[in-house]
Short mmCIF file of N, CA, C and O in Angstrom, two decimals:
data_model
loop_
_atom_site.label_atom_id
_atom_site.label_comp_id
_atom_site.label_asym_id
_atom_site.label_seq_id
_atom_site.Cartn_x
_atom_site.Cartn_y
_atom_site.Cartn_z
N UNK A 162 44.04 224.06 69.60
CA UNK A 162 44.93 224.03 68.46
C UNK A 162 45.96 225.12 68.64
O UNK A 162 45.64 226.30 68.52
N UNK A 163 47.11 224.76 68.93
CA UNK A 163 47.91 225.68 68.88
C UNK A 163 48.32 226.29 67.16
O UNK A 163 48.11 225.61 66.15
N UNK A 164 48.94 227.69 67.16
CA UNK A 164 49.20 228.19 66.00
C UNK A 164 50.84 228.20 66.06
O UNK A 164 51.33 228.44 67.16
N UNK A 165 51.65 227.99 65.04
CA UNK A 165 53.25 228.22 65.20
C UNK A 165 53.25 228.84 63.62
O UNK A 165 52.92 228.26 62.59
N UNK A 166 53.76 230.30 63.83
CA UNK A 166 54.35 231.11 63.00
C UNK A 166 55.09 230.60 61.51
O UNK A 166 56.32 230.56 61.52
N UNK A 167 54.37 230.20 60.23
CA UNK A 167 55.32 229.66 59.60
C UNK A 167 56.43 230.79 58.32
O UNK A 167 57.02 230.56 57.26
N UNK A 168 56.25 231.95 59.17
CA UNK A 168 57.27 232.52 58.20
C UNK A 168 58.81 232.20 59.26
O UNK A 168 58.92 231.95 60.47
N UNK A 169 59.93 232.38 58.05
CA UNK A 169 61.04 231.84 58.87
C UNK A 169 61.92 233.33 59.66
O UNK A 169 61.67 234.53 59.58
N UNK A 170 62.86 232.65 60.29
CA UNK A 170 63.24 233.91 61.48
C UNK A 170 64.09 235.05 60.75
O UNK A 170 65.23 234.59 60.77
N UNK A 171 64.12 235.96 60.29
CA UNK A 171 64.85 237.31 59.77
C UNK A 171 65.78 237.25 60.67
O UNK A 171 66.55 238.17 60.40
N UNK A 172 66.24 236.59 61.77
CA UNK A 172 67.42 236.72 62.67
C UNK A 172 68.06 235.60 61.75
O UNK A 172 69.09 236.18 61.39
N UNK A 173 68.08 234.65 61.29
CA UNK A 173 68.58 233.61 60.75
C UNK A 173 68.31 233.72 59.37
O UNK A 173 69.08 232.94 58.81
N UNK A 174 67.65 234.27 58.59
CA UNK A 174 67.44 234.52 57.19
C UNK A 174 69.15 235.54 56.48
O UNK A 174 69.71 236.51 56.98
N UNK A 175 69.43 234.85 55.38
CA UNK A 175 70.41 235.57 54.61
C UNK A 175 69.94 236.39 53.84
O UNK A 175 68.83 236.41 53.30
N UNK A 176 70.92 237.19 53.78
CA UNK A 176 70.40 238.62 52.64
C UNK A 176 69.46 239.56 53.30
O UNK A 176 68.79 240.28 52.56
N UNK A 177 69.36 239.64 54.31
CA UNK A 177 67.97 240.38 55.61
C UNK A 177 69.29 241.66 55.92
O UNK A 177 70.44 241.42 56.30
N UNK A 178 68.76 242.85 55.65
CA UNK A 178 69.46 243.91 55.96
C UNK A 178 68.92 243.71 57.88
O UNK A 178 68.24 242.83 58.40
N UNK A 179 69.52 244.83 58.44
CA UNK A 179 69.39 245.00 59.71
C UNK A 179 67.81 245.60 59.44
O UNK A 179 67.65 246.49 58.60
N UNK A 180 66.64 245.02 60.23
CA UNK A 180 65.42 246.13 59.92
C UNK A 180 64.62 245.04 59.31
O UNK A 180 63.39 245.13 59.30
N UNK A 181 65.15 244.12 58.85
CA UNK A 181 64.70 243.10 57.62
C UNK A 181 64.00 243.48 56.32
O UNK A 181 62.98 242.92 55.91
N UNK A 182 64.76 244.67 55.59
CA UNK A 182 64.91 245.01 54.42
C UNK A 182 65.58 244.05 53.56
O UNK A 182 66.34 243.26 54.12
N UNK A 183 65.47 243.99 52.60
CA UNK A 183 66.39 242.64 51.22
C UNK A 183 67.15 244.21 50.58
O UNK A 183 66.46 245.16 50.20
N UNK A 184 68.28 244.21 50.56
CA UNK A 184 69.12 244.78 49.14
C UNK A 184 68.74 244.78 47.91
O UNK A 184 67.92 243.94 47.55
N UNK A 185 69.25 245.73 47.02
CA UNK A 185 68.87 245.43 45.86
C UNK A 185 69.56 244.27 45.45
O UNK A 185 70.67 243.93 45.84
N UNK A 186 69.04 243.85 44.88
CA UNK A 186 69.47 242.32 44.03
C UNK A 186 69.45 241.27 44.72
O UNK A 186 70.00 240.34 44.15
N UNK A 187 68.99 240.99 45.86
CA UNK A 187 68.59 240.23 46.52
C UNK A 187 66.87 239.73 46.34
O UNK A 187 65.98 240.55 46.13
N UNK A 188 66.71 238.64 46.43
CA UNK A 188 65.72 237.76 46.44
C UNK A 188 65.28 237.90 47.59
O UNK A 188 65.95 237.50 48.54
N UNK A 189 64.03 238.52 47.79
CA UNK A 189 63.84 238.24 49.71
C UNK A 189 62.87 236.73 49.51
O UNK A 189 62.22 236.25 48.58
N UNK A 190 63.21 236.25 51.16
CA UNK A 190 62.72 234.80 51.24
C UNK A 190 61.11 234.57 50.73
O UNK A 190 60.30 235.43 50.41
N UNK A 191 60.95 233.09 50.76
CA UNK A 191 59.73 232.96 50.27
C UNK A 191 58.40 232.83 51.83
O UNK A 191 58.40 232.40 52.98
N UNK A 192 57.28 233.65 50.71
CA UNK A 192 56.41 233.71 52.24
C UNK A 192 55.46 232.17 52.19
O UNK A 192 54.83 231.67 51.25
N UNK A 193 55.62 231.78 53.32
CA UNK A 193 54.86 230.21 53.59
C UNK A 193 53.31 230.95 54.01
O UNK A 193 52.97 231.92 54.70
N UNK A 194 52.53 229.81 53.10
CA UNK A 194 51.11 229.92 53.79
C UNK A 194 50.60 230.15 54.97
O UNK A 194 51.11 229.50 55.88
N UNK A 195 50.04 230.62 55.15
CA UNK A 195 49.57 230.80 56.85
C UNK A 195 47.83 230.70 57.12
O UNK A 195 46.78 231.28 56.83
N UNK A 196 48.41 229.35 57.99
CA UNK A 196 46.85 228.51 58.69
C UNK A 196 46.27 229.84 59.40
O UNK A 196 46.98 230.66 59.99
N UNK A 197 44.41 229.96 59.21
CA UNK A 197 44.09 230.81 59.81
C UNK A 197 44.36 231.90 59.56
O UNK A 197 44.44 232.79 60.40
N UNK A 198 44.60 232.09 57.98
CA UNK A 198 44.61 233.39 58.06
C UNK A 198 43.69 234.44 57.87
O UNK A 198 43.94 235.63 57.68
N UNK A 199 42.24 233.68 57.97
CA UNK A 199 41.01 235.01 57.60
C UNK A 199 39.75 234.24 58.08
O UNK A 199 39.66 233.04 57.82
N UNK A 200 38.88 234.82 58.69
CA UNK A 200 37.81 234.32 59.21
C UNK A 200 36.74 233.11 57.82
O UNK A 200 36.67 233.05 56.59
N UNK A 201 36.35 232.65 58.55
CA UNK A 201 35.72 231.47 57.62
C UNK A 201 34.64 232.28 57.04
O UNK A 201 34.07 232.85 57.97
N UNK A 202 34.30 232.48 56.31
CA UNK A 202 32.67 233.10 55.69
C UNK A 202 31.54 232.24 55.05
O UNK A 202 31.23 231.97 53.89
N UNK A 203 31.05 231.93 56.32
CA UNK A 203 29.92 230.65 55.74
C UNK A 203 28.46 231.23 55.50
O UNK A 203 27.68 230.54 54.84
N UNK A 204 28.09 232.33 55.94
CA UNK A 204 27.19 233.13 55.76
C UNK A 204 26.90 233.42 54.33
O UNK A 204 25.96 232.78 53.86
N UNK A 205 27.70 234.47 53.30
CA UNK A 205 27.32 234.57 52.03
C UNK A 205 27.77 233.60 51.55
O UNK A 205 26.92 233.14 50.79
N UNK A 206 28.74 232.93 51.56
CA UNK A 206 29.26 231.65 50.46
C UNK A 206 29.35 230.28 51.63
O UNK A 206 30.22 229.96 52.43
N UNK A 207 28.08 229.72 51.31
CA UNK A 207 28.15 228.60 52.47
C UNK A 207 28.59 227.15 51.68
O UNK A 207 28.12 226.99 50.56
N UNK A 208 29.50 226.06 52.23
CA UNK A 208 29.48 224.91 51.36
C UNK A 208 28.48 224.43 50.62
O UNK A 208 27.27 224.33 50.85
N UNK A 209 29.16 224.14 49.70
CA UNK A 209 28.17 223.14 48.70
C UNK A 209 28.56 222.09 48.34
O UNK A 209 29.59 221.78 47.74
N UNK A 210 27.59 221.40 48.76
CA UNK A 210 28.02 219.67 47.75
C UNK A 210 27.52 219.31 46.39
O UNK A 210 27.01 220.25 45.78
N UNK A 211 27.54 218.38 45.91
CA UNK A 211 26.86 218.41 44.72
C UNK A 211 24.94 218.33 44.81
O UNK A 211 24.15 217.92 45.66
N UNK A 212 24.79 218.99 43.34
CA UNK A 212 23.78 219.11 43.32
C UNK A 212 23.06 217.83 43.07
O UNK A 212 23.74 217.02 42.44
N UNK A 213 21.34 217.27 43.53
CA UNK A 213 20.99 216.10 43.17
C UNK A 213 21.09 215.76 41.92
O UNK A 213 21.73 214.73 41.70
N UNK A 214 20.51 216.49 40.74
CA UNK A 214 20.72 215.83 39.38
C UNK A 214 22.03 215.47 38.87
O UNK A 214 22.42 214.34 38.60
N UNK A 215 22.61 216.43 38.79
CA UNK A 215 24.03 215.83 38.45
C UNK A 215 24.75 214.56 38.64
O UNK A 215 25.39 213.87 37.85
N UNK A 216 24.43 214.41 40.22
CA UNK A 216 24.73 213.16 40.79
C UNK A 216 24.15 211.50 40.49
O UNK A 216 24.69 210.39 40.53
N UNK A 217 23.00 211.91 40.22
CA UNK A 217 21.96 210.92 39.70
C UNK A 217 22.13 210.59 38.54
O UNK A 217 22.01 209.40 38.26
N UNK A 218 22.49 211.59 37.47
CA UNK A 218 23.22 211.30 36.05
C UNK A 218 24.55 210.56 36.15
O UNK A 218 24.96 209.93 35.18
N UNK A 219 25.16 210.59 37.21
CA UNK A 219 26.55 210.15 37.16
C UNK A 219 26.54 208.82 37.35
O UNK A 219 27.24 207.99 36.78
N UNK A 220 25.51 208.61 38.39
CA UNK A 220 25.80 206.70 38.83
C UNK A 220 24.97 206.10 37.98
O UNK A 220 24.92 204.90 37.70
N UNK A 221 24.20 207.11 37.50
CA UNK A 221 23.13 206.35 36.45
C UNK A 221 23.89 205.59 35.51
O UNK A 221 23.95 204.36 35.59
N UNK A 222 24.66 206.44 34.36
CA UNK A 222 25.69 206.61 33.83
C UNK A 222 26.70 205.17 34.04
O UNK A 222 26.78 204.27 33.20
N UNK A 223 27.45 205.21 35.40
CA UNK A 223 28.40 203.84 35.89
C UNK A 223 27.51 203.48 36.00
O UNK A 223 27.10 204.00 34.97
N UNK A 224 26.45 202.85 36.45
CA UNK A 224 25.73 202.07 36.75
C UNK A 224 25.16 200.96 35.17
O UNK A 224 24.99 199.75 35.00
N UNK A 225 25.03 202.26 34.28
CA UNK A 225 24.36 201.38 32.74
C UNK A 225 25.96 200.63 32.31
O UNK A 225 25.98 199.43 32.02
N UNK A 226 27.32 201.53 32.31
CA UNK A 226 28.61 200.82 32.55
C UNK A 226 28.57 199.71 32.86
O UNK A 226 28.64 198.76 32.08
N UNK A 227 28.44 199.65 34.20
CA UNK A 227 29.14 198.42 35.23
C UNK A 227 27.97 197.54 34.58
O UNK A 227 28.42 196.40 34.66
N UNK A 228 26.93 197.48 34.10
CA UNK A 228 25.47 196.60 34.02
C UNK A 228 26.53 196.12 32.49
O UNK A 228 27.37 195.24 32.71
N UNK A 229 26.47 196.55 31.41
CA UNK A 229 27.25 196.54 30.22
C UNK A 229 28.17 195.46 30.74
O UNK A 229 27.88 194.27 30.79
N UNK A 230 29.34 196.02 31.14
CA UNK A 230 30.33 195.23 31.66
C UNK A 230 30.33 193.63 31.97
O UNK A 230 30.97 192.70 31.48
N UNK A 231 29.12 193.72 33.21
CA UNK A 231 28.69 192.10 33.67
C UNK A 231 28.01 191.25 32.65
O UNK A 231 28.01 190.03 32.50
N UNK A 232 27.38 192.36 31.90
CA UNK A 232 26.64 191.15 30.50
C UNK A 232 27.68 190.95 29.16
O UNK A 232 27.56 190.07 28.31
N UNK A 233 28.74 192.01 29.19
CA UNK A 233 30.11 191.19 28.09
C UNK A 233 30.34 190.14 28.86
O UNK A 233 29.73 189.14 28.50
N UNK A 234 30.96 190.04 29.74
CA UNK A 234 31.45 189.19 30.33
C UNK A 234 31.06 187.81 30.88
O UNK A 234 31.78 186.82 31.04
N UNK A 235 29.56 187.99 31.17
CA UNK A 235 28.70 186.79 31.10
C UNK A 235 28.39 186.42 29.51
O UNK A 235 28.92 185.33 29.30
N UNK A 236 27.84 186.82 28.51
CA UNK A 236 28.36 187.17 27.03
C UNK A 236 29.56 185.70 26.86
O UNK A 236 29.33 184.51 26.62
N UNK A 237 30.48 186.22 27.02
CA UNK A 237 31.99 185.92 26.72
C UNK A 237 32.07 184.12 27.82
O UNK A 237 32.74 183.21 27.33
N UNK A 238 31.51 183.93 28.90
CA UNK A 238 31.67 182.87 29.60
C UNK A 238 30.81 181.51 28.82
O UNK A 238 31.08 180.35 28.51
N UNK A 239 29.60 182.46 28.74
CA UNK A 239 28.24 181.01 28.06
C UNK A 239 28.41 180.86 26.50
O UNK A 239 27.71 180.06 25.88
#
């Protein structure tokens, strides 16, 4: 994976004193995110996905829905 620098060039930036100082009253440019910028820390804060209950409540949940749903609708045909 290559990395390419996404702040922009102070040789080509306006309002960049010599040194790339901003003047007063000048706005200095905006800083772009930068990929990679800090080691991953999976050790104390490792991903998490969801927890089982929660999840089990949820389709339970659509599931009594979608069940609802097919019996209006069969309901509504006969």
């Amino acid at each position: 994976m290559s990395y390419s620098n996404p702040d922009p060039d102070p040789r080509l930036s306006t309002g960049l004193e010599p040194g790339g100082g901003v003047p007063p009253g000048e706005t200095p440019p905006a800083e772009s995110s930068m990929p990679e910028a800090g080691p991953r820390d999976l050790l104390s804060n490792p991903a998490k996905g969801w927890a089982k209950g929660p999840m089990t409540l949820i389709l339970a949940v659509v599931l009594v829905f979608a069940v609802g749903l097919l019996g209006y609708a069969l309901a509504l045909i006969y």
